[in-house]
């Protein structure tokens, strides 16, 4: 199950990722989006635009992983399309649609936050970007940072689902009403996701940069690739807005399920603006239009990192 994934897109040009990892991204990147509603995906359709040279054996292996990961999250595959095309070199699904049915009054949206809500970030910043970099340039990472960092960062690849984070936070039946809004971390990283949730909720924002979660391996990889870990793509982390005074209980609930989480700030009135503190320093947050991960990946390729 170790077919190559190579395209001109830096996220998909991953020589060390195989069919299993491609299938994981195909299922879980969409499931992460669904998770922000507080609902788990129930039905799915996948559009597979696959390489013409992909063998029947590799296709069966790839699809077996899509089936496995879908089954694990209770997702029924109800249809889709499969095509094989010249010039296509990626086994990450070309598109898909997930559907879920639930009570309208229990669905969370990213615009449901309100002033004084406390903000939680799960896991670590930069999970997806650092895991892909570690797996794509293993020789360089081992040479410069050591085997343990490379292994730890690579193993985080299969933590890039935030579905469980959302389900634990809101409850299987959406019963934890103190959790008011959710947003998954993607391009722009943790800071970008916090700004997006605040903006969607027509709120201001006050965050403590010292409280943003960052594990050792992720910090080391970001330092090597000259990345700000809080500004680069971080699938796997979830932003949770909960009512004032309830973050400790939400964090404990997540911890009991094996998910680390940190309270990093609060939503404010819109007139407060988007503010940060870091020790004695403070300033205004700015939203960045371009995720630095892409440039870092391209720079490593250009410089022959392996």
PDB file of C-alpha atoms in Angstrom:
ATOM      1  CA  UNK A   1       0.000   0.000   0.000  1.00  0.00           C
ATOM      2  CA  UNK A   2       2.843   2.448  -0.722  1.00  0.00           C
ATOM      3  CA  UNK A   3       2.039   4.051  -4.061  1.00  0.00           C
ATOM      4  CA  UNK A   4       3.594   7.448  -4.799  1.00  0.00           C
ATOM      5  CA  UNK A   5       1.657  10.682  -4.561  1.00  0.00           C
ATOM      6  CA  UNK A   6       3.161  13.317  -6.862  1.00  0.00           C
ATOM      7  CA  UNK A   7       1.604  16.454  -8.329  1.00  0.00           C
ATOM      8  CA  UNK A   8       2.602  20.050  -8.918  1.00  0.00           C
ATOM      9  CA  UNK A   9       0.607  21.027  -5.811  1.00  0.00           C
ATOM     10  CA  UNK A  10       3.010  21.191  -2.823  1.00  0.00           C
ATOM     11  CA  UNK A  11       0.419  19.609  -0.510  1.00  0.00           C
ATOM     12  CA  UNK A  12       0.101  16.605  -2.811  1.00  0.00           C
ATOM     13  CA  UNK A  13       3.716  16.308  -4.001  1.00  0.00           C
ATOM     14  CA  UNK A  14       4.591  13.923  -1.213  1.00  0.00           C
ATOM     15  CA  UNK A  15       7.001  11.220  -2.400  1.00  0.00           C
ATOM     16  CA  UNK A  16       7.017   9.470   0.972  1.00  0.00           C
ATOM     17  CA  UNK A  17       3.236   9.349   1.358  1.00  0.00           C
ATOM     18  CA  UNK A  18       1.410   6.334   0.022  1.00  0.00           C
ATOM     19  CA  UNK A  19      -2.024   5.047  -0.720  1.00  0.00           C
ATOM     20  CA  UNK A  20      -3.023   4.781   2.935  1.00  0.00           C
ATOM     21  CA  UNK A  21      -2.106   8.398   3.664  1.00  0.00           C
ATOM     22  CA  UNK A  22      -3.852   9.622   0.510  1.00  0.00           C
ATOM     23  CA  UNK A  23      -7.004   7.770   1.510  1.00  0.00           C
ATOM     24  CA  UNK A  24      -6.792   9.289   4.996  1.00  0.00           C
ATOM     25  CA  UNK A  25      -6.685  12.809   3.578  1.00  0.00           C
ATOM     26  CA  UNK A  26      -9.479  12.010   1.126  1.00  0.00           C
ATOM     27  CA  UNK A  27     -11.799  11.019   3.982  1.00  0.00           C
ATOM     28  CA  UNK A  28     -10.704  13.116   6.939  1.00  0.00           C
ATOM     29  CA  UNK A  29     -10.104  16.528   5.393  1.00  0.00           C
ATOM     30  CA  UNK A  30     -13.778  16.522   4.391  1.00  0.00           C
ATOM     31  CA  UNK A  31     -14.873  15.028   7.713  1.00  0.00           C
ATOM     32  CA  UNK A  32     -13.066  17.854   9.536  1.00  0.00           C
ATOM     33  CA  UNK A  33     -15.260  20.376   7.731  1.00  0.00           C
ATOM     34  CA  UNK A  34     -18.401  18.467   8.672  1.00  0.00           C
ATOM     35  CA  UNK A  35     -17.228  18.209  12.288  1.00  0.00           C
ATOM     36  CA  UNK A  36     -17.489  21.978  12.729  1.00  0.00           C
ATOM     37  CA  UNK A  37     -21.280  21.565  12.687  1.00  0.00           C
ATOM     38  CA  UNK A  38     -21.058  19.320  15.742  1.00  0.00           C
ATOM     39  CA  UNK A  39     -22.378  16.447  13.629  1.00  0.00           C
ATOM     40  CA  UNK A  40     -20.524  13.405  12.361  1.00  0.00           C
ATOM     41  CA  UNK A  41     -20.779  12.698   8.620  1.00  0.00           C
ATOM     42  CA  UNK A  42     -23.277   9.971   7.785  1.00  0.00           C
ATOM     43  CA  UNK A  43     -23.262   9.663   3.978  1.00  0.00           C
ATOM     44  CA  UNK A  44     -20.453  10.323   1.512  1.00  0.00           C
ATOM     45  CA  UNK A  45     -19.755  10.468  -2.190  1.00  0.00           C
ATOM     46  CA  UNK A  46     -16.219  10.545  -3.603  1.00  0.00           C
ATOM     47  CA  UNK A  47     -15.033  11.803  -6.977  1.00  0.00           C
ATOM     48  CA  UNK A  48     -11.771  10.018  -7.774  1.00  0.00           C
ATOM     49  CA  UNK A  49      -9.655  11.556 -10.527  1.00  0.00           C
ATOM     50  CA  UNK A  50      -6.792   9.096 -10.454  1.00  0.00           C
ATOM     51  CA  UNK A  51      -3.521   8.615 -12.379  1.00  0.00           C
ATOM     52  CA  UNK A  52      -3.826   6.614 -15.593  1.00  0.00           C
ATOM     53  CA  UNK A  53      -0.834   4.520 -14.543  1.00  0.00           C
ATOM     54  CA  UNK A  54      -2.363   3.459 -11.199  1.00  0.00           C
ATOM     55  CA  UNK A  55      -2.523  -0.333 -11.247  1.00  0.00           C
ATOM     56  CA  UNK A  56      -5.668  -2.291 -10.463  1.00  0.00           C
ATOM     57  CA  UNK A  57      -3.934  -3.729  -7.431  1.00  0.00           C
ATOM     58  CA  UNK A  58      -3.002  -0.289  -6.111  1.00  0.00           C
ATOM     59  CA  UNK A  59      -6.516   0.982  -6.771  1.00  0.00           C
ATOM     60  CA  UNK A  60      -7.986  -1.874  -4.736  1.00  0.00           C
ATOM     61  CA  UNK A  61      -5.538  -1.114  -1.932  1.00  0.00           C
ATOM     62  CA  UNK A  62      -6.349   2.596  -2.016  1.00  0.00           C
ATOM     63  CA  UNK A  63     -10.101   2.006  -2.038  1.00  0.00           C
ATOM     64  CA  UNK A  64      -9.807  -0.500   0.818  1.00  0.00           C
ATOM     65  CA  UNK A  65      -8.295   2.281   2.933  1.00  0.00           C
ATOM     66  CA  UNK A  66     -11.050   4.737   1.937  1.00  0.00           C
ATOM     67  CA  UNK A  67     -13.548   2.068   3.007  1.00  0.00           C
ATOM     68  CA  UNK A  68     -11.668   1.409   6.270  1.00  0.00           C
ATOM     69  CA  UNK A  69     -11.446   5.063   7.304  1.00  0.00           C
ATOM     70  CA  UNK A  70     -15.071   5.699   6.331  1.00  0.00           C
ATOM     71  CA  UNK A  71     -16.234   2.693   8.309  1.00  0.00           C
ATOM     72  CA  UNK A  72     -14.296   3.858  11.374  1.00  0.00           C
ATOM     73  CA  UNK A  73     -16.230   7.127  11.525  1.00  0.00           C
ATOM     74  CA  UNK A  74     -19.622   5.608  10.626  1.00  0.00           C
ATOM     75  CA  UNK A  75     -19.667   7.039   7.100  1.00  0.00           C
ATOM     76  CA  UNK A  76     -21.736   5.157   4.483  1.00  0.00           C
ATOM     77  CA  UNK A  77     -20.406   5.572   0.935  1.00  0.00           C
ATOM     78  CA  UNK A  78     -23.490   6.083  -1.211  1.00  0.00           C
ATOM     79  CA  UNK A  79     -21.965   6.841  -4.594  1.00  0.00           C
ATOM     80  CA  UNK A  80     -19.409   8.812  -6.549  1.00  0.00           C
ATOM     81  CA  UNK A  81     -17.275   8.620  -9.668  1.00  0.00           C
ATOM     82  CA  UNK A  82     -13.955   7.040 -10.582  1.00  0.00           C
ATOM     83  CA  UNK A  83     -11.810   8.103 -13.528  1.00  0.00           C
ATOM     84  CA  UNK A  84      -8.208   7.540 -14.633  1.00  0.00           C
ATOM     85  CA  UNK A  85      -6.535  10.384 -16.505  1.00  0.00           C
ATOM     86  CA  UNK A  86      -3.189  11.127 -18.136  1.00  0.00           C
ATOM     87  CA  UNK A  87      -1.341  13.941 -16.412  1.00  0.00           C
ATOM     88  CA  UNK A  88      -2.943  13.269 -13.038  1.00  0.00           C
ATOM     89  CA  UNK A  89      -0.440  12.104 -10.427  1.00  0.00           C
ATOM     90  CA  UNK A  90      -2.334  12.365  -7.162  1.00  0.00           C
ATOM     91  CA  UNK A  91      -4.354   9.744  -5.319  1.00  0.00           C
ATOM     92  CA  UNK A  92      -6.011  12.340  -3.083  1.00  0.00           C
ATOM     93  CA  UNK A  93      -9.705  12.475  -4.023  1.00  0.00           C
ATOM     94  CA  UNK A  94     -10.561  15.153  -6.560  1.00  0.00           C
ATOM     95  CA  UNK A  95     -13.728  16.072  -4.704  1.00  0.00           C
ATOM     96  CA  UNK A  96     -16.476  14.772  -2.514  1.00  0.00           C
ATOM     97  CA  UNK A  97     -19.640  15.514  -0.611  1.00  0.00           C
ATOM     98  CA  UNK A  98     -20.496  14.490   2.941  1.00  0.00           C
ATOM     99  CA  UNK A  99     -24.012  14.705   4.323  1.00  0.00           C
ATOM    100  CA  UNK A 100     -25.433  14.448   7.823  1.00  0.00           C
ATOM    101  CA  UNK A 101     -28.920  14.761   9.267  1.00  0.00           C
ATOM    102  CA  UNK A 102     -29.475  16.235  12.712  1.00  0.00           C
ATOM    103  CA  UNK A 103     -31.540  18.537  14.897  1.00  0.00           C
ATOM    104  CA  UNK A 104     -31.320  22.079  13.593  1.00  0.00           C
ATOM    105  CA  UNK A 105     -31.245  23.539  17.095  1.00  0.00           C
ATOM    106  CA  UNK A 106     -28.166  21.461  17.980  1.00  0.00           C
ATOM    107  CA  UNK A 107     -26.062  22.315  14.941  1.00  0.00           C
ATOM    108  CA  UNK A 108     -23.074  24.584  15.603  1.00  0.00           C
ATOM    109  CA  UNK A 109     -21.846  27.153  13.113  1.00  0.00           C
ATOM    110  CA  UNK A 110     -18.685  29.247  13.205  1.00  0.00           C
ATOM    111  CA  UNK A 111     -20.824  32.400  13.453  1.00  0.00           C
ATOM    112  CA  UNK A 112     -22.457  31.368  16.735  1.00  0.00           C
ATOM    113  CA  UNK A 113     -19.784  32.724  19.056  1.00  0.00           C
ATOM    114  CA  UNK A 114     -20.517  35.735  21.264  1.00  0.00           C
ATOM    115  CA  UNK A 115     -18.553  38.171  23.461  1.00  0.00           C
ATOM    116  CA  UNK A 116     -16.995  36.621  26.591  1.00  0.00           C
ATOM    117  CA  UNK A 117     -16.963  33.106  25.099  1.00  0.00           C
ATOM    118  CA  UNK A 118     -13.752  31.299  26.003  1.00  0.00           C
ATOM    119  CA  UNK A 119     -11.608  29.895  23.190  1.00  0.00           C
ATOM    120  CA  UNK A 120      -9.996  26.464  23.221  1.00  0.00           C
ATOM    121  CA  UNK A 121      -7.454  24.988  20.780  1.00  0.00           C
ATOM    122  CA  UNK A 122      -7.033  21.209  20.672  1.00  0.00           C
ATOM    123  CA  UNK A 123      -3.822  19.226  20.192  1.00  0.00           C
ATOM    124  CA  UNK A 124      -0.852  21.163  18.752  1.00  0.00           C
ATOM    125  CA  UNK A 125      -0.401  23.862  16.167  1.00  0.00           C
ATOM    126  CA  UNK A 126       1.041  22.923  12.757  1.00  0.00           C
ATOM    127  CA  UNK A 127       0.155  19.224  12.951  1.00  0.00           C
ATOM    128  CA  UNK A 128      -0.501  18.582   9.269  1.00  0.00           C
ATOM    129  CA  UNK A 129       2.193  20.827   7.804  1.00  0.00           C
ATOM    130  CA  UNK A 130       4.977  19.461  10.010  1.00  0.00           C
ATOM    131  CA  UNK A 131       3.953  15.818   9.578  1.00  0.00           C
ATOM    132  CA  UNK A 132       3.948  16.144   5.787  1.00  0.00           C
ATOM    133  CA  UNK A 133       7.281  17.973   5.797  1.00  0.00           C
ATOM    134  CA  UNK A 134       8.837  15.323   8.044  1.00  0.00           C
ATOM    135  CA  UNK A 135       7.556  12.522   5.805  1.00  0.00           C
ATOM    136  CA  UNK A 136       8.508  14.291   2.582  1.00  0.00           C
ATOM    137  CA  UNK A 137      12.075  15.207   3.566  1.00  0.00           C
ATOM    138  CA  UNK A 138      13.014  12.446   6.046  1.00  0.00           C
ATOM    139  CA  UNK A 139      16.747  12.368   5.319  1.00  0.00           C
ATOM    140  CA  UNK A 140      17.191  16.092   5.870  1.00  0.00           C
ATOM    141  CA  UNK A 141      15.022  16.139   8.996  1.00  0.00           C
ATOM    142  CA  UNK A 142      16.902  13.189  10.518  1.00  0.00           C
ATOM    143  CA  UNK A 143      20.255  14.769   9.665  1.00  0.00           C
ATOM    144  CA  UNK A 144      19.391  18.145  11.184  1.00  0.00           C
ATOM    145  CA  UNK A 145      16.969  17.250  13.986  1.00  0.00           C
ATOM    146  CA  UNK A 146      17.484  13.561  14.716  1.00  0.00           C
ATOM    147  CA  UNK A 147      15.524  10.368  14.225  1.00  0.00           C
ATOM    148  CA  UNK A 148      13.154  10.831  17.155  1.00  0.00           C
ATOM    149  CA  UNK A 149      11.855  14.215  15.997  1.00  0.00           C
ATOM    150  CA  UNK A 150      11.330  12.891  12.476  1.00  0.00           C
ATOM    151  CA  UNK A 151       9.420   9.868  13.746  1.00  0.00           C
ATOM    152  CA  UNK A 152       7.310  11.866  16.193  1.00  0.00           C
ATOM    153  CA  UNK A 153       6.368  14.497  13.614  1.00  0.00           C
ATOM    154  CA  UNK A 154       5.584  11.847  10.987  1.00  0.00           C
ATOM    155  CA  UNK A 155       3.415   9.828  13.368  1.00  0.00           C
ATOM    156  CA  UNK A 156       1.279  12.926  13.963  1.00  0.00           C
ATOM    157  CA  UNK A 157      -0.063  12.553  10.407  1.00  0.00           C
ATOM    158  CA  UNK A 158      -2.831  10.275  11.651  1.00  0.00           C
ATOM    159  CA  UNK A 159      -3.845  12.863  14.270  1.00  0.00           C
ATOM    160  CA  UNK A 160      -5.011  15.244  11.548  1.00  0.00           C
ATOM    161  CA  UNK A 161      -8.659  14.378  12.081  1.00  0.00           C
ATOM    162  CA  UNK A 162     -10.548  16.778  14.360  1.00  0.00           C
ATOM    163  CA  UNK A 163     -13.833  14.863  14.203  1.00  0.00           C
ATOM    164  CA  UNK A 164     -13.369  13.230  17.595  1.00  0.00           C
ATOM    165  CA  UNK A 165     -12.406  16.592  19.101  1.00  0.00           C
ATOM    166  CA  UNK A 166     -15.756  18.050  18.028  1.00  0.00           C
ATOM    167  CA  UNK A 167     -17.791  15.019  19.060  1.00  0.00           C
ATOM    168  CA  UNK A 168     -16.297  14.969  22.554  1.00  0.00           C
ATOM    169  CA  UNK A 169     -16.739  18.716  22.943  1.00  0.00           C
ATOM    170  CA  UNK A 170     -20.420  18.843  21.947  1.00  0.00           C
ATOM    171  CA  UNK A 171     -21.441  15.315  22.977  1.00  0.00           C
ATOM    172  CA  UNK A 172     -22.829  12.516  20.838  1.00  0.00           C
ATOM    173  CA  UNK A 173     -26.307  14.059  20.952  1.00  0.00           C
ATOM    174  CA  UNK A 174     -25.112  17.669  20.996  1.00  0.00           C
ATOM    175  CA  UNK A 175     -26.036  17.839  24.665  1.00  0.00           C
ATOM    176  CA  UNK A 176     -23.184  20.074  25.818  1.00  0.00           C
ATOM    177  CA  UNK A 177     -24.864  23.396  25.099  1.00  0.00           C
ATOM    178  CA  UNK A 178     -21.998  25.390  26.598  1.00  0.00           C
ATOM    179  CA  UNK A 179     -20.047  24.657  23.387  1.00  0.00           C
ATOM    180  CA  UNK A 180     -21.367  27.306  21.031  1.00  0.00           C
ATOM    181  CA  UNK A 181     -19.143  27.424  17.925  1.00  0.00           C
ATOM    182  CA  UNK A 182     -16.491  25.288  16.229  1.00  0.00           C
ATOM    183  CA  UNK A 183     -13.956  25.906  13.484  1.00  0.00           C
ATOM    184  CA  UNK A 184     -11.273  23.576  12.109  1.00  0.00           C
ATOM    185  CA  UNK A 185      -7.712  24.784  11.628  1.00  0.00           C
ATOM    186  CA  UNK A 186      -6.618  24.750   7.986  1.00  0.00           C
ATOM    187  CA  UNK A 187      -4.626  27.259   5.916  1.00  0.00           C
ATOM    188  CA  UNK A 188      -3.462  30.197   7.979  1.00  0.00           C
ATOM    189  CA  UNK A 189      -2.955  28.016  11.006  1.00  0.00           C
ATOM    190  CA  UNK A 190      -4.302  28.430  14.529  1.00  0.00           C
ATOM    191  CA  UNK A 191      -4.174  32.235  14.437  1.00  0.00           C
ATOM    192  CA  UNK A 192      -5.962  32.347  11.090  1.00  0.00           C
ATOM    193  CA  UNK A 193      -8.695  30.024  12.377  1.00  0.00           C
ATOM    194  CA  UNK A 194      -9.195  32.085  15.535  1.00  0.00           C
ATOM    195  CA  UNK A 195      -9.535  35.250  13.452  1.00  0.00           C
ATOM    196  CA  UNK A 196     -11.978  33.514  11.097  1.00  0.00           C
ATOM    197  CA  UNK A 197     -14.221  32.348  13.939  1.00  0.00           C
ATOM    198  CA  UNK A 198     -14.193  35.777  15.585  1.00  0.00           C
ATOM    199  CA  UNK A 199     -14.936  37.513  12.283  1.00  0.00           C
ATOM    200  CA  UNK A 200     -17.758  35.078  11.417  1.00  0.00           C
ATOM    201  CA  UNK A 201     -19.288  35.735  14.858  1.00  0.00           C
ATOM    202  CA  UNK A 202     -18.950  39.530  14.445  1.00  0.00           C
ATOM    203  CA  UNK A 203     -16.758  39.610  17.537  1.00  0.00           C
ATOM    204  CA  UNK A 204     -13.430  40.982  18.610  1.00  0.00           C
ATOM    205  CA  UNK A 205     -10.670  38.716  19.852  1.00  0.00           C
ATOM    206  CA  UNK A 206      -8.145  38.647  22.681  1.00  0.00           C
ATOM    207  CA  UNK A 207      -5.610  35.801  22.663  1.00  0.00           C
ATOM    208  CA  UNK A 208      -2.498  34.985  24.642  1.00  0.00           C
ATOM    209  CA  UNK A 209       0.219  33.780  22.263  1.00  0.00           C
ATOM    210  CA  UNK A 210       1.988  32.015  25.131  1.00  0.00           C
ATOM    211  CA  UNK A 211      -1.060  29.779  25.586  1.00  0.00           C
ATOM    212  CA  UNK A 212      -1.199  28.515  21.996  1.00  0.00           C
ATOM    213  CA  UNK A 213      -0.359  24.779  22.089  1.00  0.00           C
ATOM    214  CA  UNK A 214       2.834  23.657  20.361  1.00  0.00           C
ATOM    215  CA  UNK A 215       4.511  20.299  20.858  1.00  0.00           C
ATOM    216  CA  UNK A 216       8.285  19.794  20.665  1.00  0.00           C
ATOM    217  CA  UNK A 217       8.397  17.970  17.325  1.00  0.00           C
ATOM    218  CA  UNK A 218       6.130  20.495  15.617  1.00  0.00           C
ATOM    219  CA  UNK A 219       8.185  23.386  16.977  1.00  0.00           C
ATOM    220  CA  UNK A 220      11.441  21.810  15.782  1.00  0.00           C
ATOM    221  CA  UNK A 221      10.162  21.123  12.251  1.00  0.00           C
ATOM    222  CA  UNK A 222       8.794  24.661  11.934  1.00  0.00           C
ATOM    223  CA  UNK A 223      12.107  26.106  13.082  1.00  0.00           C
ATOM    224  CA  UNK A 224      13.996  24.017  10.505  1.00  0.00           C
ATOM    225  CA  UNK A 225      11.708  25.143   7.663  1.00  0.00           C
ATOM    226  CA  UNK A 226      11.565  28.765   8.931  1.00  0.00           C
ATOM    227  CA  UNK A 227       7.816  28.582   9.574  1.00  0.00           C
ATOM    228  CA  UNK A 228       5.697  30.334  12.171  1.00  0.00           C
ATOM    229  CA  UNK A 229       3.891  27.297  13.654  1.00  0.00           C
ATOM    230  CA  UNK A 230       0.800  29.338  14.483  1.00  0.00           C
ATOM    231  CA  UNK A 231       0.444  30.623  10.927  1.00  0.00           C
ATOM    232  CA  UNK A 232       0.838  27.446   8.843  1.00  0.00           C
ATOM    233  CA  UNK A 233      -1.738  24.828   7.862  1.00  0.00           C
ATOM    234  CA  UNK A 234      -2.729  22.809  10.901  1.00  0.00           C
ATOM    235  CA  UNK A 235      -5.459  20.279  10.087  1.00  0.00           C
ATOM    236  CA  UNK A 236      -6.212  18.172  13.149  1.00  0.00           C
ATOM    237  CA  UNK A 237      -6.706  21.035  15.589  1.00  0.00           C
ATOM    238  CA  UNK A 238     -10.164  22.366  16.398  1.00  0.00           C
ATOM    239  CA  UNK A 239     -11.119  25.814  17.660  1.00  0.00           C
ATOM    240  CA  UNK A 240     -13.894  25.610  20.255  1.00  0.00           C
ATOM    241  CA  UNK A 241     -15.830  28.608  21.575  1.00  0.00           C
ATOM    242  CA  UNK A 242     -17.643  27.879  24.839  1.00  0.00           C
ATOM    243  CA  UNK A 243     -19.599  29.951  27.321  1.00  0.00           C
ATOM    244  CA  UNK A 244     -17.702  31.990  29.904  1.00  0.00           C
ATOM    245  CA  UNK A 245     -16.491  29.906  32.839  1.00  0.00           C
ATOM    246  CA  UNK A 246     -16.916  26.530  31.092  1.00  0.00           C
ATOM    247  CA  UNK A 247     -13.570  26.004  29.358  1.00  0.00           C
ATOM    248  CA  UNK A 248     -12.090  23.984  32.235  1.00  0.00           C
ATOM    249  CA  UNK A 249     -14.880  21.392  32.054  1.00  0.00           C
ATOM    250  CA  UNK A 250     -14.652  21.163  28.248  1.00  0.00           C
ATOM    251  CA  UNK A 251     -10.864  20.753  28.422  1.00  0.00           C
ATOM    252  CA  UNK A 252     -11.226  18.043  31.079  1.00  0.00           C
ATOM    253  CA  UNK A 253     -13.777  16.208  28.930  1.00  0.00           C
ATOM    254  CA  UNK A 254     -11.355  16.281  26.010  1.00  0.00           C
ATOM    255  CA  UNK A 255      -8.463  15.202  28.251  1.00  0.00           C
ATOM    256  CA  UNK A 256     -10.482  12.219  29.497  1.00  0.00           C
ATOM    257  CA  UNK A 257     -10.805  11.169  25.849  1.00  0.00           C
ATOM    258  CA  UNK A 258      -7.041  11.483  25.286  1.00  0.00           C
ATOM    259  CA  UNK A 259      -7.179  14.845  23.499  1.00  0.00           C
ATOM    260  CA  UNK A 260      -5.009  17.666  24.793  1.00  0.00           C
ATOM    261  CA  UNK A 261      -6.474  21.170  24.716  1.00  0.00           C
ATOM    262  CA  UNK A 262      -5.646  24.683  25.899  1.00  0.00           C
ATOM    263  CA  UNK A 263      -7.681  27.779  26.696  1.00  0.00           C
ATOM    264  CA  UNK A 264      -6.036  30.527  24.624  1.00  0.00           C
ATOM    265  CA  UNK A 265      -8.264  33.585  24.855  1.00  0.00           C
ATOM    266  CA  UNK A 266     -11.756  35.040  24.671  1.00  0.00           C
ATOM    267  CA  UNK A 267     -14.123  36.594  22.187  1.00  0.00           C
ATOM    268  CA  UNK A 268     -14.788  40.288  22.765  1.00  0.00           C
ATOM    269  CA  UNK A 269     -17.135  42.957  21.530  1.00  0.00           C
ATOM    270  CA  UNK A 270     -16.375  43.787  17.912  1.00  0.00           C
ATOM    271  CA  UNK A 271     -15.085  47.242  18.874  1.00  0.00           C
ATOM    272  CA  UNK A 272     -12.241  45.570  20.805  1.00  0.00           C
ATOM    273  CA  UNK A 273     -10.619  44.503  17.542  1.00  0.00           C
ATOM    274  CA  UNK A 274      -8.295  41.523  17.117  1.00  0.00           C
ATOM    275  CA  UNK A 275      -5.668  41.687  19.842  1.00  0.00           C
ATOM    276  CA  UNK A 276      -2.825  39.549  21.159  1.00  0.00           C
ATOM    277  CA  UNK A 277      -0.621  39.532  24.244  1.00  0.00           C
ATOM    278  CA  UNK A 278       2.727  37.806  24.754  1.00  0.00           C
ATOM    279  CA  UNK A 279       4.161  38.437  28.177  1.00  0.00           C
ATOM    280  CA  UNK A 280       4.488  42.196  28.528  1.00  0.00           C
ATOM    281  CA  UNK A 281       4.008  42.756  24.811  1.00  0.00           C
ATOM    282  CA  UNK A 282       0.741  43.273  22.983  1.00  0.00           C
ATOM    283  CA  UNK A 283      -0.462  44.135  19.517  1.00  0.00           C
ATOM    284  CA  UNK A 284      -3.071  43.746  16.818  1.00  0.00           C
ATOM    285  CA  UNK A 285      -3.530  40.495  14.930  1.00  0.00           C
ATOM    286  CA  UNK A 286      -3.403  40.579  11.150  1.00  0.00           C
ATOM    287  CA  UNK A 287      -4.948  38.011   8.846  1.00  0.00           C
ATOM    288  CA  UNK A 288      -2.513  36.633   6.266  1.00  0.00           C
ATOM    289  CA  UNK A 289      -3.776  35.785   2.796  1.00  0.00           C
ATOM    290  CA  UNK A 290      -1.041  33.276   1.975  1.00  0.00           C
ATOM    291  CA  UNK A 291      -0.034  30.267   4.035  1.00  0.00           C
ATOM    292  CA  UNK A 292       3.796  30.109   4.298  1.00  0.00           C
ATOM    293  CA  UNK A 293       3.782  26.302   4.158  1.00  0.00           C
ATOM    294  CA  UNK A 294       3.631  26.257   0.356  1.00  0.00           C
ATOM    295  CA  UNK A 295       6.715  28.448  -0.014  1.00  0.00           C
ATOM    296  CA  UNK A 296       8.631  26.431   2.589  1.00  0.00           C
ATOM    297  CA  UNK A 297       7.868  23.186   0.766  1.00  0.00           C
ATOM    298  CA  UNK A 298       8.905  24.655  -2.578  1.00  0.00           C
ATOM    299  CA  UNK A 299      12.095  26.091  -1.079  1.00  0.00           C
ATOM    300  CA  UNK A 300      13.057  22.664   0.311  1.00  0.00           C
ATOM    301  CA  UNK A 301      12.483  21.033  -3.081  1.00  0.00           C
ATOM    302  CA  UNK A 302      14.503  23.717  -4.853  1.00  0.00           C
ATOM    303  CA  UNK A 303      17.401  23.222  -2.453  1.00  0.00           C
ATOM    304  CA  UNK A 304      17.488  19.471  -2.924  1.00  0.00           C
ATOM    305  CA  UNK A 305      16.319  18.466   0.532  1.00  0.00           C
ATOM    306  CA  UNK A 306      15.506  14.781   0.678  1.00  0.00           C
TER     307      UNK A 306
END
